[in-house]
mmCIF file of C-alpha atoms in Angstrom:
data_model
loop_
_atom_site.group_PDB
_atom_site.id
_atom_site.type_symbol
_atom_site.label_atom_id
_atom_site.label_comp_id
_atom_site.label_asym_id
_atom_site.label_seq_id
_atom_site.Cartn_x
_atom_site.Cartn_y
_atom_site.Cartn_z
ATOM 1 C CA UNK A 204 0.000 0.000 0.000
ATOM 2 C CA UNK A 205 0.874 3.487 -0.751
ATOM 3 C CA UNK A 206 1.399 5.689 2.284
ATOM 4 C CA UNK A 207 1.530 9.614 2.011
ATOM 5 C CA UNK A 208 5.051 11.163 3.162
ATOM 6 C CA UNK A 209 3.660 12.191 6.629
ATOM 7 C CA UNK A 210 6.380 14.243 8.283
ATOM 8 C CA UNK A 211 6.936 17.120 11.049
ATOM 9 C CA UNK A 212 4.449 19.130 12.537
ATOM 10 C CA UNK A 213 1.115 17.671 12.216
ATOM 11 C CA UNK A 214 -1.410 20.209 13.615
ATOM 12 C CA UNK A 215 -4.680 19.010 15.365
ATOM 13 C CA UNK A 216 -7.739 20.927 14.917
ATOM 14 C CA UNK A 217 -10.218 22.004 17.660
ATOM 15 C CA UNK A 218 -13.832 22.047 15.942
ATOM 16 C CA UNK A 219 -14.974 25.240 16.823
ATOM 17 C CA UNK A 220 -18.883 25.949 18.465
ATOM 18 C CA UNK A 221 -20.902 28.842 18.412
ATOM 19 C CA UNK A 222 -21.648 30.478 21.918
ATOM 20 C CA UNK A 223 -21.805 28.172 24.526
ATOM 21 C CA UNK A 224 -20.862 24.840 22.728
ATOM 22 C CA UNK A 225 -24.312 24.952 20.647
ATOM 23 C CA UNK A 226 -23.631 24.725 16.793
ATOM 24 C CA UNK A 227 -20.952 24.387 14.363
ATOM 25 C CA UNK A 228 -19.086 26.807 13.549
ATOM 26 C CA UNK A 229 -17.052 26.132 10.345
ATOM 27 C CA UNK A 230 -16.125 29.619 9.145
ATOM 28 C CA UNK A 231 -13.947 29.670 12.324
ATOM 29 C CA UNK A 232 -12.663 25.644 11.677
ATOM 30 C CA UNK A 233 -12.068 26.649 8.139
ATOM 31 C CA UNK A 234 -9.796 30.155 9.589
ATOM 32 C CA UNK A 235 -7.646 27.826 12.171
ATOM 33 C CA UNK A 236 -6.792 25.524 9.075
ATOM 34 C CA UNK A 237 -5.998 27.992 6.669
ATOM 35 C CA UNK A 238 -3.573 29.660 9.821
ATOM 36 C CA UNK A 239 -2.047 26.322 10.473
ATOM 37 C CA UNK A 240 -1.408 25.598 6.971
ATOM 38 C CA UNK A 241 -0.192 29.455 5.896
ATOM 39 C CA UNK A 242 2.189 28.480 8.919
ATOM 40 C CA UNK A 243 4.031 25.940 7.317
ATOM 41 C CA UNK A 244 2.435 22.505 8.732
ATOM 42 C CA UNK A 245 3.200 19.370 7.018
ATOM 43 C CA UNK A 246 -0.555 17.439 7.766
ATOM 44 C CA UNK A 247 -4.158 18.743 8.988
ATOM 45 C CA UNK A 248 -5.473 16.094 11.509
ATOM 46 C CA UNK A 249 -9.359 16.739 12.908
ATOM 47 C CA UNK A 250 -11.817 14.956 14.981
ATOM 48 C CA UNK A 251 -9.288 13.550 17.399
ATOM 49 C CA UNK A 252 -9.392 14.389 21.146
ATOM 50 C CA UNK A 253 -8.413 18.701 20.433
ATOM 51 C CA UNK A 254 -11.376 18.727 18.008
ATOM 52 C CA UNK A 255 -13.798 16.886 20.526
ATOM 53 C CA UNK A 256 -14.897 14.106 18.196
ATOM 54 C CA UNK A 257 -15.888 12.260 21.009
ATOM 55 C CA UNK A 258 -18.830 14.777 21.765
ATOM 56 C CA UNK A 259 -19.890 15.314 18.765
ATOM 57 C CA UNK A 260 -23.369 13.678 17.200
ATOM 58 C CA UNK A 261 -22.978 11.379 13.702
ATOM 59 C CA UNK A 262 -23.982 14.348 12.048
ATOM 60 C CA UNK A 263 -22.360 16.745 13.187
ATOM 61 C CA UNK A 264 -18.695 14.659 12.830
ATOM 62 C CA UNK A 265 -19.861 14.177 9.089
ATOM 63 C CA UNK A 266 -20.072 17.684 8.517
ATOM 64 C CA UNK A 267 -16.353 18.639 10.403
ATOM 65 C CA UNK A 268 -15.100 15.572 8.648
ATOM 66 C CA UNK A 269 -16.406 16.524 4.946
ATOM 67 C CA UNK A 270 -15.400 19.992 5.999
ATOM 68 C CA UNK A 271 -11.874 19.509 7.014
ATOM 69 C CA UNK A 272 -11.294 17.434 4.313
ATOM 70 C CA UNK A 273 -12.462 20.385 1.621
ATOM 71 C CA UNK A 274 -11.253 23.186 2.959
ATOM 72 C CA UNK A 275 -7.601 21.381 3.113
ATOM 73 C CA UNK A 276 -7.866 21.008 -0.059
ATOM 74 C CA UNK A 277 -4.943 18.612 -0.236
ATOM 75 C CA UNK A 278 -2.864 21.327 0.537
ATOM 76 C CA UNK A 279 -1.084 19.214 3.174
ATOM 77 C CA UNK A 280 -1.945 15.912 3.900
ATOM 78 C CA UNK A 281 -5.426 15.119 6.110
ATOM 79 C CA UNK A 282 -5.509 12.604 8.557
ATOM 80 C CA UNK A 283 -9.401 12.089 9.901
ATOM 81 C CA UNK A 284 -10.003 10.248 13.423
ATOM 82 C CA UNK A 285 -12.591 7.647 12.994
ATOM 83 C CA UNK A 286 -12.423 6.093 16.233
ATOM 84 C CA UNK A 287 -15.385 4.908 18.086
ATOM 85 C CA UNK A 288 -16.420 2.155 20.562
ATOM 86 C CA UNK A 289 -17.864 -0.007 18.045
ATOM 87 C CA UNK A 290 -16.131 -1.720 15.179
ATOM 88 C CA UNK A 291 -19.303 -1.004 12.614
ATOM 89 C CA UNK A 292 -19.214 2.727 13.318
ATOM 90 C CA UNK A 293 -15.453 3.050 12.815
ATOM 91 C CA UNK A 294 -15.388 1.458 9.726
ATOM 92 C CA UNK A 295 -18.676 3.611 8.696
ATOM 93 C CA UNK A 296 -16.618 6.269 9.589
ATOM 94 C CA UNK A 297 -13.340 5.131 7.979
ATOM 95 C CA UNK A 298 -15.874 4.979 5.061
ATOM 96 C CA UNK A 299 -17.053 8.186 4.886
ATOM 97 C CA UNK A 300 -13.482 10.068 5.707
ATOM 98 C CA UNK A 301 -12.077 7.901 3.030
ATOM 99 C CA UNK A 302 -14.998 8.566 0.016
ATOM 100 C CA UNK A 303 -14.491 12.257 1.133
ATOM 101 C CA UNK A 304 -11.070 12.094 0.517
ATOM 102 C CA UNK A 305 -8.757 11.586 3.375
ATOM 103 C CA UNK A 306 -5.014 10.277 2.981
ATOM 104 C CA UNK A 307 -5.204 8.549 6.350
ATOM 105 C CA UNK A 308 -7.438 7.782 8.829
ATOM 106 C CA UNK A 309 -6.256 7.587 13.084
ATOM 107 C CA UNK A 310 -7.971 4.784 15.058
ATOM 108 C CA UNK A 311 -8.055 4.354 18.596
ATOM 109 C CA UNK A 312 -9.562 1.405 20.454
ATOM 110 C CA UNK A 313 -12.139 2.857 22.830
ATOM 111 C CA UNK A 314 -14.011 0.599 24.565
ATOM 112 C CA UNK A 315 -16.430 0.640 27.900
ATOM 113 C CA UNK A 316 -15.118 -3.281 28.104
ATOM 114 C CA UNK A 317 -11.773 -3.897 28.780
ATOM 115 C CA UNK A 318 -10.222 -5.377 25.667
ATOM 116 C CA UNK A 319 -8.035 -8.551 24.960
ATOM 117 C CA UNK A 320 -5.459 -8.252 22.557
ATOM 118 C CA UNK A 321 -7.173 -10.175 20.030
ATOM 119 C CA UNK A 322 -10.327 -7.740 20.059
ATOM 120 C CA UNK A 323 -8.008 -5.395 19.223
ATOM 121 C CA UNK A 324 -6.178 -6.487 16.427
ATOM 122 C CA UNK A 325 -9.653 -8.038 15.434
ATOM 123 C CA UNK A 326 -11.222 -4.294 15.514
ATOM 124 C CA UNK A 327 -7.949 -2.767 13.095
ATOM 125 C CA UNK A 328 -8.351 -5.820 11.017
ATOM 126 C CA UNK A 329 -12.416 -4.971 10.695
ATOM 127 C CA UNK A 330 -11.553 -1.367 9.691
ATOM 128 C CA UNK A 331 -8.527 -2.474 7.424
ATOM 129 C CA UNK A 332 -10.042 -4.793 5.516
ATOM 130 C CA UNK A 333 -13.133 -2.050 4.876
ATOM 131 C CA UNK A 334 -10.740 0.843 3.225
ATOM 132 C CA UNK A 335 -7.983 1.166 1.206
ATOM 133 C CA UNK A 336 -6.145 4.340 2.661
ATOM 134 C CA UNK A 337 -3.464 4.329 5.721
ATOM 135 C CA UNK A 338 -4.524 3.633 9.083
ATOM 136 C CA UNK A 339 -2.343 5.070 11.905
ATOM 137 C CA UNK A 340 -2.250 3.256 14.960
ATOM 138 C CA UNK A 341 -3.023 5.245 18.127
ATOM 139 C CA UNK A 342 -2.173 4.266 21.652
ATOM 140 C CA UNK A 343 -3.351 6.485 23.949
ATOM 141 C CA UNK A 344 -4.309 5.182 27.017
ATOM 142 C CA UNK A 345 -5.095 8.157 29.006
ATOM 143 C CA UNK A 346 -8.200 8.825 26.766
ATOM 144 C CA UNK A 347 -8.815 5.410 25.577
ATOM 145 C CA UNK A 348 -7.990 3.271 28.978
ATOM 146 C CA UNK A 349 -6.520 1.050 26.543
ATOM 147 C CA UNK A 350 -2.580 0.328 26.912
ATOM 148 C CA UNK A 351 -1.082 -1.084 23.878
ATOM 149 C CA UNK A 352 2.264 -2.548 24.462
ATOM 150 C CA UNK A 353 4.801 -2.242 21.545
ATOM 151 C CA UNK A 354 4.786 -5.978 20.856
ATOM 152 C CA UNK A 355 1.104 -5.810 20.418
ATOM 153 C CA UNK A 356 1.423 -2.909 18.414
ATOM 154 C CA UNK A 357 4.130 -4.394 16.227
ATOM 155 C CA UNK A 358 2.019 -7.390 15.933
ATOM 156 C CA UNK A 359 -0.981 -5.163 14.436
ATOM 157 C CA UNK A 360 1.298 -3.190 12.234
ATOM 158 C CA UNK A 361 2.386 -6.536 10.401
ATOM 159 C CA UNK A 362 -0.735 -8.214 10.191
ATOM 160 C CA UNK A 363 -3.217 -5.373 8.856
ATOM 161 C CA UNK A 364 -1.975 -4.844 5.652
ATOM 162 C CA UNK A 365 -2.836 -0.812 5.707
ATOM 163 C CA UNK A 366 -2.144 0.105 9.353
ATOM 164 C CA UNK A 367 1.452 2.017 8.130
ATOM 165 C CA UNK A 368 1.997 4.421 10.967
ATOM 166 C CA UNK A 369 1.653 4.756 14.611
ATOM 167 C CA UNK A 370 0.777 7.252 17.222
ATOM 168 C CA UNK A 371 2.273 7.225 20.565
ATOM 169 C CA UNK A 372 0.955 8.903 23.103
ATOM 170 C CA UNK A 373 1.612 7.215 26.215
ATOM 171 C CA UNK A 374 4.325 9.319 27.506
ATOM 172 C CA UNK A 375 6.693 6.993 27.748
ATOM 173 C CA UNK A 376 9.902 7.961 25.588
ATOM 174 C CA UNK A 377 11.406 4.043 26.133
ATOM 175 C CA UNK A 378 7.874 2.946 23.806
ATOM 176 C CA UNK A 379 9.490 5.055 21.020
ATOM 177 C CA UNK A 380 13.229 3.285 21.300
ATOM 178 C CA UNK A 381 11.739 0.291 21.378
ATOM 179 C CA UNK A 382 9.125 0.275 18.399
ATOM 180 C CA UNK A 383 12.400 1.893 16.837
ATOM 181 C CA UNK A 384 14.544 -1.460 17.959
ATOM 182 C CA UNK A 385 12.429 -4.155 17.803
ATOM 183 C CA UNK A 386 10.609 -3.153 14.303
ATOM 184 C CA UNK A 387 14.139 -2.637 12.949
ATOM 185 C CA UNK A 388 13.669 0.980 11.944
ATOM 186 C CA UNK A 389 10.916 0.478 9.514
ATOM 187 C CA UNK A 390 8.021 1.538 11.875
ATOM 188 C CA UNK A 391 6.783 4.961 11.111
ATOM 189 C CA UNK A 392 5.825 6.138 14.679
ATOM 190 C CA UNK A 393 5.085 10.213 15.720
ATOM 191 C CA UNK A 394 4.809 11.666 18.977
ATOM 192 C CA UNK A 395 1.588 12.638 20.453
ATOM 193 C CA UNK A 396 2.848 13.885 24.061
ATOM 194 C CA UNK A 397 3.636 17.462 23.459
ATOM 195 C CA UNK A 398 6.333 17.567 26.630
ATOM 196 C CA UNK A 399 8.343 14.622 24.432
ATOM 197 C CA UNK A 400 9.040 16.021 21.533
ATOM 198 C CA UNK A 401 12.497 16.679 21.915
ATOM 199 C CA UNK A 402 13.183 13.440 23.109
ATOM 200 C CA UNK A 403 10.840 11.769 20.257
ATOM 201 C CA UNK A 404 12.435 13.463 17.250
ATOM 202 C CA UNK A 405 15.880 12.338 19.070
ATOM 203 C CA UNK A 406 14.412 8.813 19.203
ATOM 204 C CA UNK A 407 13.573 8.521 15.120
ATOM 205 C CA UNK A 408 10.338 9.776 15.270
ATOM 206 C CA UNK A 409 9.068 10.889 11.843
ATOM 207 C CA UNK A 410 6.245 13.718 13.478
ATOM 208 C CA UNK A 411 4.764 15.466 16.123
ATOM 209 C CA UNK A 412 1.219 15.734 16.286
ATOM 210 C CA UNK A 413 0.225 18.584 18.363
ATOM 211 C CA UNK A 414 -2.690 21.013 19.145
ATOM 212 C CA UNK A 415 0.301 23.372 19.829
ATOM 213 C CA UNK A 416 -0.008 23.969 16.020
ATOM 214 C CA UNK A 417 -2.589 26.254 16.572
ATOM 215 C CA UNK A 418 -1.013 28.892 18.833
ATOM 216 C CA UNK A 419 2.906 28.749 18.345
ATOM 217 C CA UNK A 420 3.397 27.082 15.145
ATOM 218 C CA UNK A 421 6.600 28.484 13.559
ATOM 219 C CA UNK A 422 7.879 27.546 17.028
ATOM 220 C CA UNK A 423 7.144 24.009 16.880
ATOM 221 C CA UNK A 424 8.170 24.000 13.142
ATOM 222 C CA UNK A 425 11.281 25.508 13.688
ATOM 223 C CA UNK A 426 12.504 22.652 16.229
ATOM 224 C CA UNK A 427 11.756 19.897 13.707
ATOM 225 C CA UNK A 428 14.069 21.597 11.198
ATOM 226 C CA UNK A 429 16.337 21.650 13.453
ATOM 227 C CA UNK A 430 16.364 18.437 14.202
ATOM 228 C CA UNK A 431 16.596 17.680 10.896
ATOM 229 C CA UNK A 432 19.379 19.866 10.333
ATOM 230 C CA UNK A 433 21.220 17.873 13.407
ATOM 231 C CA UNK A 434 21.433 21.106 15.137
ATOM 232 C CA UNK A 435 20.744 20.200 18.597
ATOM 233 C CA UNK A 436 22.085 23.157 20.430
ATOM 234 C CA UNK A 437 19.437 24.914 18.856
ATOM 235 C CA UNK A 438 16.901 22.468 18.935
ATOM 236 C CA UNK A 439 17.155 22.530 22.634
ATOM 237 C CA UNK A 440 16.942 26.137 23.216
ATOM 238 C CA UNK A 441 13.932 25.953 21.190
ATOM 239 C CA UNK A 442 12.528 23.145 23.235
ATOM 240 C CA UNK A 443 12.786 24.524 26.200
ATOM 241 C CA UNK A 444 11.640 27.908 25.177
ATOM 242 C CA UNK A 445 8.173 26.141 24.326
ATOM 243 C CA UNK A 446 8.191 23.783 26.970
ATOM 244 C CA UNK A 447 6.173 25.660 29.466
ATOM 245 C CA UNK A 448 3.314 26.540 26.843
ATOM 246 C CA UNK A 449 3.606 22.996 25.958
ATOM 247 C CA UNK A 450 3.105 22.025 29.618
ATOM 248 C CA UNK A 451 0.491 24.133 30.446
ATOM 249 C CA UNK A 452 -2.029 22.999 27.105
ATOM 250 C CA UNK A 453 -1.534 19.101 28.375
ATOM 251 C CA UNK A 454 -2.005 19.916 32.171
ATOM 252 C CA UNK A 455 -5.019 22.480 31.411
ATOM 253 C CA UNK A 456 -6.887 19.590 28.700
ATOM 254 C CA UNK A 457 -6.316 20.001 24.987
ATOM 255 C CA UNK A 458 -9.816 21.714 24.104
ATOM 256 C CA UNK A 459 -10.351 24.731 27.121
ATOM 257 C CA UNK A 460 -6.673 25.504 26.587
ATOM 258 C CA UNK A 461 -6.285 25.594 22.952
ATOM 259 C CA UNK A 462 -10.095 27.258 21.738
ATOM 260 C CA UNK A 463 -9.151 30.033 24.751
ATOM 261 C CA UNK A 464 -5.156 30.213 23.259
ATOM 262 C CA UNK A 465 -6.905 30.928 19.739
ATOM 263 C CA UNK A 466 -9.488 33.319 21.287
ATOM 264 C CA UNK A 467 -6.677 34.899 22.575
ATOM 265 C CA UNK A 468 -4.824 35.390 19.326
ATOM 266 C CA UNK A 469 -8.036 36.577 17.519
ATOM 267 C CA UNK A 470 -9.776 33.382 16.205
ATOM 268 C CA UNK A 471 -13.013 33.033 18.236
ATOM 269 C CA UNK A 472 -13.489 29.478 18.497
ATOM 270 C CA UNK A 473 -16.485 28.980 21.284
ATOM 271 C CA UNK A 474 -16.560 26.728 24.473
ATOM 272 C CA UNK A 475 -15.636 23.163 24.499
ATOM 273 C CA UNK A 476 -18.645 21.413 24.753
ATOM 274 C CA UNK A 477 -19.858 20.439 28.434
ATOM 275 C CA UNK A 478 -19.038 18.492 30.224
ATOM 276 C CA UNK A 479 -15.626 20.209 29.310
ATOM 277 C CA UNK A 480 -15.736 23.562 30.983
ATOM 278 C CA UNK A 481 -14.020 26.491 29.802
ATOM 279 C CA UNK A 482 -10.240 28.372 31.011
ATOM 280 C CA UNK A 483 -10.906 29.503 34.315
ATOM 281 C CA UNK A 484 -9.819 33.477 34.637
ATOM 282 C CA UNK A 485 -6.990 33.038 36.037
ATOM 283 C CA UNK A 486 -5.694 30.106 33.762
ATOM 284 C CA UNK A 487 -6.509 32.736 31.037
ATOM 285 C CA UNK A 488 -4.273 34.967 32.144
ATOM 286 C CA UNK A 489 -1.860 32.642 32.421
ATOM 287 C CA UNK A 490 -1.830 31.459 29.398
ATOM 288 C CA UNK A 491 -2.262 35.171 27.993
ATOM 289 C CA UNK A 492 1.020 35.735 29.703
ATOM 290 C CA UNK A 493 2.798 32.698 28.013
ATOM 291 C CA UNK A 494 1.616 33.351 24.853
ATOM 292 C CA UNK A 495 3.052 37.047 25.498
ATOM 293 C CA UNK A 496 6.401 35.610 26.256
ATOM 294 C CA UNK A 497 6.492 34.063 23.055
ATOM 295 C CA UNK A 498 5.592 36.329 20.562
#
């Protein structure tokens, strides 16, 4: 299978409400794209945990998802999260994203149940065998309560013919060497754990995908070409410059601290949707004061 050259920054969409966390509102979605994208990103990636796909009714995650998809315009690629916790309304998902026109789609098990490991290579192999784009893998255990362990995760990646790349999000910077070691370089992987990133792109991985995208993008750019450049002097100093931003949008939840980052910076984007409450005052300011430090 073909797989799209997904590399550096990917930036993760919030999906943006009207007052209150009522309707849609994609003139906004379409504005945080087009800034991410003017920026520099390398991939658009909605409907994952920053764009609250989890809270969102079928049709309303059909319109973001046709939406995204559009407006990108295969600028950059777009990778769509389908997850769910069933198997048939992934892969109607997976469906949809991929008729629309998505270059990948990002599954993560979810499930009320605990799983087995054969469940979950049983729910990829479901979804892989109904689509013919990319999967990437995502472990994520703090929002799934699902813990994939690399040998598991190795084990899906060679028997689902189109899962090609892997998310990892656990945290854990000795997951990355290992998927590195023990699948002999020829795993794909990308960080999802914003405070790793210096560590990941050390490690071999090929991205970061971060909601930082949206407030300090040339920032996060900037350290993945340096990186690439084997400049690490710099890359650190860049790092760390970002680190407490980086911090503070993990610690303070992905959607309250990103949509109040972009309000900040001029891009109304609404409330998260309850039961996700908004910044607090005085983690506004904070963040205000961050943000100040970095411009």
């Amino acid at each position: 299978m073909s797989t799209p050259n997904i590399h550096g920054i990917i930036g993760y969409t919030v999906t943006p409400f009207s007052a209150h966390g009522e309707g849609l509102d994609l003139e906004a979605l379409g504005r945080s794209i087009d800034r991410m994208i003017d920026a520099g990103v390398h991939a658009i990636a909605p409907l994952g945990s920053t764009g609250e796909g989890a809270y969102l009714s079928d049709a309303e995650w059909e319109q973001v998802s046709e939406f995204s998809i559009r407006h990108v315009a295969r600028r950059v690629p777009t990778i769509v999260s389908v997850s769910d916790l069933t198997t048939a309304k992934a892969i109607r998902r997976a469906r949809f994203a991929e008729a629309r026109g998505a270059d990948v789609v990002m599954v993560l098990p979810a499930s009320y149940w605990k799983l087995g490991e054969a469940e979950i290579l049983a729910h990829y192999q479901a979804i892989g065998d109904s689509i013919g784009v990319p999967i990437m893998l995502y472990n994520n255990p703090a929002t799934s309560g699902i813990d994939m362990s690399v040998e598991l995760i190795l084990k899906i990646f060679h028997s689902v013919e189109n899962v090609t790349l892997v998310k990892e999000s656990t945290g854990d910077i000795q997951r990355m060497h290992k998927l590195q070691l023990l699948g002999e370089g020829q795993v794909p992987f990308y960080n999802g754990c914003n405070p790793l990133a210096l560590e990941a792109f050390a490690a071999g991985a090929r991205g970061w995908c971060t909601a930082a995208a949206n407030l300090i993008p040339q920032l996060n750019l900037d350290l993945y070409q340096a990186m690439r450049d084997n400049d690490l002097e710099r890359a650190r100093t860049l790092f760390y410059r970002q680190l407490p931003l980086l911090e503070f949008i993990l610690k303070g939840g992905l959607p309250a601290t990103v949509k109040a980052g972009l309000e900040l910076t001029g891009l109304a984007a609404g409330e998260p949707r309850r039961p996700v409450f908004p910044l607090a005052q005085a983690a506004r300011q904070q963040l205000q004061g961050l943000l100040h430090q970095l411009a």
